[in-house]
Structures are given as structure tokens and as C-alpha cells.
XYZ file of C-alpha atoms in Angstrom:
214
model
C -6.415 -17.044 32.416
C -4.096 -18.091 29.583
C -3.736 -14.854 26.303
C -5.575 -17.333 24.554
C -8.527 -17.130 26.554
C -8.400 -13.623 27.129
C -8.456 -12.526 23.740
C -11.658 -11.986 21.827
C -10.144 -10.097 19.111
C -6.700 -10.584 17.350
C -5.439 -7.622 18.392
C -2.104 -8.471 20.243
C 0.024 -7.985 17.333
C -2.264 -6.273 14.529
C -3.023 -2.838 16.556
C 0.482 -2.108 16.531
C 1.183 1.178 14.154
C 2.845 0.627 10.943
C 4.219 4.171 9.781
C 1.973 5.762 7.367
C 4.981 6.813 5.314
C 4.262 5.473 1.502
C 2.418 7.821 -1.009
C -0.525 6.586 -2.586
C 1.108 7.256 -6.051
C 3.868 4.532 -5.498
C 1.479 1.992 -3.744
C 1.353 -1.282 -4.947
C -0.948 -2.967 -2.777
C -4.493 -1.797 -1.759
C -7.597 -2.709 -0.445
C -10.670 -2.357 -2.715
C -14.309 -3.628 -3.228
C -14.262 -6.234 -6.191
C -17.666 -8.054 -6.588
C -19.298 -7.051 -3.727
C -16.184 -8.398 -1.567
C -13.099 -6.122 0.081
C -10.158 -7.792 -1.613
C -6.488 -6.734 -1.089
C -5.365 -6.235 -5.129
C -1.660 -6.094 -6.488
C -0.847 -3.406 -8.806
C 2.666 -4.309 -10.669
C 4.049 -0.927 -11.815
C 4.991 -2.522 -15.641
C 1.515 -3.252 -15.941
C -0.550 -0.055 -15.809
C -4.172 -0.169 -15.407
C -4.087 -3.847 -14.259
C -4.368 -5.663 -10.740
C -4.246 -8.841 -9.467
C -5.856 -10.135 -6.878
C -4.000 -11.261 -3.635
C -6.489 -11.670 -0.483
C -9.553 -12.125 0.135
C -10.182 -11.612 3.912
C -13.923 -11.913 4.096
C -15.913 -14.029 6.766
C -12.371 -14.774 8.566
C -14.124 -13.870 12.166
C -12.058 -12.536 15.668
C -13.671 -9.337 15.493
C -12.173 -7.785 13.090
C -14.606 -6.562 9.506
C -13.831 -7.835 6.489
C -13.021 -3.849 5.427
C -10.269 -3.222 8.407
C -8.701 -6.509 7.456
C -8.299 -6.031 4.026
C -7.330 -2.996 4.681
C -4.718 -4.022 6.866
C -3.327 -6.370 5.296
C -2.667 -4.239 2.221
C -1.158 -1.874 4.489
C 1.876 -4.292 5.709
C 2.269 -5.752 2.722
C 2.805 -2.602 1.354
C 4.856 -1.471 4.158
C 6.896 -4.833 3.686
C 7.290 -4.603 -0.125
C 10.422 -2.344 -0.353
C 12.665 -4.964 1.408
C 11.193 -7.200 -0.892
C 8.973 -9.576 -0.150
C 9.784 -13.420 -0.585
C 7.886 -15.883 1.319
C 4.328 -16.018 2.475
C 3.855 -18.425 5.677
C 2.469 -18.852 8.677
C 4.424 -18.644 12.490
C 4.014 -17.732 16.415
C 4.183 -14.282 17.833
C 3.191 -13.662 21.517
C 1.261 -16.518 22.245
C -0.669 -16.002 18.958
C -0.401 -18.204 15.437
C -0.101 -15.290 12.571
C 0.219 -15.611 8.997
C 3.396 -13.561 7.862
C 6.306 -13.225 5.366
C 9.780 -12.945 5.095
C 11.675 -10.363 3.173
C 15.135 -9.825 1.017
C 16.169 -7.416 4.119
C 14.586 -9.401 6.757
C 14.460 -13.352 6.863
C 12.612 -13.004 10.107
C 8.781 -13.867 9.419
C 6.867 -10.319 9.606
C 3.660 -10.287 10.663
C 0.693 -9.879 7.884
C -2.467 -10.901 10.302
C -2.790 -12.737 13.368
C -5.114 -15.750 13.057
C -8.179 -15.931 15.488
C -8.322 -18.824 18.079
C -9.719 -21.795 17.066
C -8.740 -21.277 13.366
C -6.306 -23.627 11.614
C -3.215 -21.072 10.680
C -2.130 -22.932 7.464
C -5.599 -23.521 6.510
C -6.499 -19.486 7.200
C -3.176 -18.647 4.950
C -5.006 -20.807 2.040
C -7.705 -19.334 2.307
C -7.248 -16.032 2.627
C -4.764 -15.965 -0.165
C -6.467 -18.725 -2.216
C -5.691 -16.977 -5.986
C -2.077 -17.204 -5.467
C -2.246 -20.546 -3.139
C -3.838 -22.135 -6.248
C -1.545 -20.465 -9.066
C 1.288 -21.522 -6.955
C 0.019 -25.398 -7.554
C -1.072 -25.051 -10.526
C -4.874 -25.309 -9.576
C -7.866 -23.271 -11.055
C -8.582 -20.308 -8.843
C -11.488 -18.838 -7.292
C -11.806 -16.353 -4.798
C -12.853 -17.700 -1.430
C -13.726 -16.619 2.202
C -11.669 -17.724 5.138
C -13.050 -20.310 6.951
C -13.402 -21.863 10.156
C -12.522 -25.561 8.829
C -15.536 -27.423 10.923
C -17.723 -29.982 8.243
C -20.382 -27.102 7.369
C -17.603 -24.540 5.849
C -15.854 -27.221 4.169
C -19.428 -28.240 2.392
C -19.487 -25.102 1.470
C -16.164 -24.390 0.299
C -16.603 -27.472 -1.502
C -19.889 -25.895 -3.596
C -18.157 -22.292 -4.035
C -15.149 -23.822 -5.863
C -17.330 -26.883 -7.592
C -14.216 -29.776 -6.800
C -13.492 -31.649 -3.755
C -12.020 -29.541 -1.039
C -9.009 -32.102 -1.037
C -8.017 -31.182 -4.722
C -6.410 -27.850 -3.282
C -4.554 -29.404 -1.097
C -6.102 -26.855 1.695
C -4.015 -27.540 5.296
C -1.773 -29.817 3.903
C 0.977 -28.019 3.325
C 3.936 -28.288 5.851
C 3.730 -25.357 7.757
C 7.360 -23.907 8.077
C 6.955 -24.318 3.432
C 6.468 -21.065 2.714
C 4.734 -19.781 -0.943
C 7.400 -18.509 -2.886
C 5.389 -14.735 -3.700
C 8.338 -13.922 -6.067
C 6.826 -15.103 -9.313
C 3.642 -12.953 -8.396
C 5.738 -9.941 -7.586
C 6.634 -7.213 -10.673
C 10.903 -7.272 -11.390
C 10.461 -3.496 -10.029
C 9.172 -5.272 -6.546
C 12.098 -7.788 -6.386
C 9.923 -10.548 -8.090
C 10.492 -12.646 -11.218
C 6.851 -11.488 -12.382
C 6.564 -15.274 -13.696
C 2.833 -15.511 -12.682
C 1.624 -12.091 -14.289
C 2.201 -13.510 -17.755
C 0.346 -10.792 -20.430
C -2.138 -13.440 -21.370
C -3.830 -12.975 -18.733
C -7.493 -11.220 -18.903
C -7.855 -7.791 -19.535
C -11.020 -7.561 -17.211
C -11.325 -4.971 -14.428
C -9.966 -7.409 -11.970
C -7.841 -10.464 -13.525
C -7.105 -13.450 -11.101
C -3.899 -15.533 -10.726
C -5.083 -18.017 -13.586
C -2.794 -20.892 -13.528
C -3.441 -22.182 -16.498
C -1.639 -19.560 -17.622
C 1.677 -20.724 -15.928
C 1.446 -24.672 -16.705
């Protein structure tokens, strides 16, 4: 029996410990519960009081609840951040498609969350990170569960955002074309900060609003 068919979970590469060595003070990314959903936020340090959402790991299946996964996620990305973080894409590790990202210290692609079998990686990336997927094309943004990709999710992916699934360009991207995460990163985190322009809504939690950025 092939890894593939022997794993229910995505476990291979996402049980592996990640030093708990960052103090909450200096933590940029973390997992909380906006709107009823766990969503991994972004806190830039020149903006106090203000966060931007990043992930939205809900519904994405393998095993895993949507609370661990956000979790986790916000845990290596925050783990990752100090070598600064440039590109967010998708890749291979043991047997198993992963999304991941590449770093200032580290052009390898670093593991962020393994995709479960049967999902479409690219596809999972998009969704999963859908506020800065559509900032970074200059879309409107919504918040959006990760889906499997068969014709029911898509109808409802479709009625969730209100436009045809094909206007965000979801799976088309080439996958070795990473998103370039600079622009949403704060200068102090090695990013440009380009995509957290002040104009932006003062609400509890302000999305990636590309309208902002066009």
C-alpha cells in the first residue's frame, strides 16, 4: 500500500514540532475566531490595534479541525517570519503535495500545511488564503472555506462570493508562481507593506481590500 493510501490524516509532515520559542508579545501571526470562523490574522507591528486577515482554514477536511489548523498554520508562519517570508506556493514533501513558502534565509519551500488526498494543491492554496489570493489580483475579497473542487463546492463557492468561480482565477495559476506575500508583510517583517495601505477599514477585523491597491 502506497503513503497515499495509507494516510487518512495529513500528518506526515504537519506533526513534526516547531520550537515553541516566540513570545506572545512579539507575535505577528495568530489564530483567532472572527465571525464565527477560526481565521489565522496578521498583526503588522506599525499598525497597532489592527489585523488582517490571512487564512481561512475551515471545511478543508483530512482530519484535521478547522481550530488545530488555523492554529497551525499561524504557528509556522510565525515561526517562518523572522527569515522573512517571501513567497507563498505550493510543492512535494514525502510523497505528500503541501502548500508552503520560501524565505529571505531559506529559498527552499517550507512547509505551511500538507494538503489532504484528493484535494487540488493550487486550488487548496486559493482557497485557504483567498483575502490575499484576491488582493494579489486585484479581485474583491471574501473570506472562503477550502474546498474539495467537485461541481457541488464550486456551486457553492460560486453563491458565497456572488461572481463566477472563474473570475478568481481559482487553480489556474501555474503552480511553481508563487504569491509574492511581501506587499502584505509590515517593513519591520521584511515586507514592502504595499497592501496594508491606511485606508483600509478600521473595523475589528479589516480584509485585504483590493480596491484599495488598484
Amino acid at each position: 500500500m502506497s503513503p497515499r493510501q495509507q494516510a487518512q490524516l495529513p500528518q506526515q509532515s504537519e506533526e513534526r514540532p516547531i520550537p515553541e520559542e516566540v513570545k506572545v508579545e512579539t507575535e505577528r501571526f495568530s489564530c483567532e475566531l472572527v465571525d464565527s470562523e477560526y481565521t489565522v490574522m496578521y498583526h503588522p507591528q506599525s499598525q497597532p490595534g489592527r489585523s488582517y486577515a490571512w487564512a481561512t482554514p475551515t471545511a478543508l477536511g483530512g482530519g484535521w479541525t478547522p481550530e488545530r489548523r488555523c492554529n497551525e498554520i499561524a504557528r509556522r508562519l510565525e515561526f517562518y517570519r523572522p527569515d522573512g517570508l517571501v513567497e507563498l506556493g505550493t510543492g512535494i514533501e514525502n510523497e505528500y503535495d503541501i502548500i508552503c513558502v520560501t524565505t529571505q534565509a531559506d529559498a527552499s519551500c517550507r512547509i505551511v500545511l500538507t494538503v489532504p488526498p484528493g484535494q487540488d494543491p493550487q486550488q487548496t492554496r486559493d482557497l485557504v488564503f483567498q483575502n490575499i489570493v484576491t488582493a494579489d489580483s486585484g479581485q474583491s475579497t471574501a473570506p472562503v472555506s477550502a474546498l474539495t473542487g467537485n461541481g457541488e463546492d464550486l456551486d457553492l463557492l460560486e453563491e458565497v462570493l456572488g461572481i463566477d468561480v472563474s473570475d478568481i482565477e481559482v487553480g489556474t495559476r501555474n503552480p511553481s508562481t508563487g504569491i509574492n506575500l511581501q506587499p502584505f508583510l509590515d517593513a519591520a517583517d521584511g515586507g514592502t507593506g504595499e497592501m496594508l495601505d491606511e485606508g483600509i477599514s478600521t473595523s475589528p477585523n479589516p480584509k485585504l481590500n483590493p480596491e484599495n491597491f488598484r
